[in-house]
Amino acid sequence: MECEILTIAPETGGDISLNSDFWEKLTLGSIGKLLIKAALSGTPLLKFGSGTPRIIMCAGIHGNELPPQVAFFRLLNQLEDKKVNGTLYIIPIAIPYATMKNSRRFKGWDMNRKTFKEGYISNTILKTAQKLKIQAAADFHSTQPQSNPGIESVFCSKKPCYESFKIASHITSETSSKIISQEQAGKLYRGALEDELNIKGIPAVTCEVVSRNGKLDSGSVERSLLQMNSFLSYFNIL
């Protein structure tokens, strides 16, 4: 499968091989090796296929949430011999510098509270999705045990994009994830990438698996990959 790699935010670059907990769990295929190099220069955006549907998947808005970032490398290995029915964009490591440092924040800020504000990487991702005419999005995270939400879950909202709720319902029907639905995007979590995408008319969900911050707890990568494949199956893109 042909893959095009672009850089959408040069200020975020980092050497993710310096995060030992992350690095030792990676299985690098040919695309993964190119991704590691691209991450040195900023936020990598990978493109597969063409036509519709046009969807985007993201991880690493919090650099210390490692399972979905590792899961994306496994997904990239799967994609090497698959045909994509539509256009699939992937941002596997949103902030390479934060992943390198195993940090939740970038430049002192939580990027999942700043999507509405110009000059932040999450806002750049939002604008990129709009420019690319993205039809749906999924942002992948991990949540620490005994935190909020602290359980495997899929966040969504019913307004203004009811399809957000439909996508979340599909993923939770295929996994052990619990649906966490808001009536209105942005009411509870202003500035989250998922909420701001929904507000702009792009149906989006946030998928969470359970793992300690900065660690890869047993089964967490596999659970995140399951959520990713379920999101893709909603669109029959593979």
C-alpha angles and dihedrals in degrees: 000000000000114000128194116203122201132174115230102176118028095186093069099062122135144154102255091186086077090070098084097190089054099039098051092058097052123109104197122209123179094280092045091055091053089048093055090054093045092052090064088069100045142281109351121218115196123201127199127180130343141252127036144010095047110198137165133207126194142184137170101054080133105043095204093058096092109169098076092044091054090042090058091059088055090048090051089054089053092050094055091083100027133095115229115219099210132354120314121189120189131190099188096173111026095183112022091182092056091046090050089053093041087233131151091208135057119207087351096304137106101236092203089069097047105058093114092055126087117241099034123110093236088056089050089054090050092051091046090054090051093047091049091049091237114193099198139003142198126197115199124210142156127231127211117241113262091018133100112319092355092179135083103270150148119229119208143147136223099216135089091359112035089182087072087068092045092053091048091048090053094050094046091048090057098040138036090256119128120230116238107189131184122199093223128028115239098019096104103021110032112187097023112136092234094051095046091049090053091047089054091052099260110124107233142171136193116222120201131190126185120258136129115265112271092010139092105227118200113286095004096111092048091049092050091049089051090055090049094051090047091053089051092048091057087066097036086229096149 
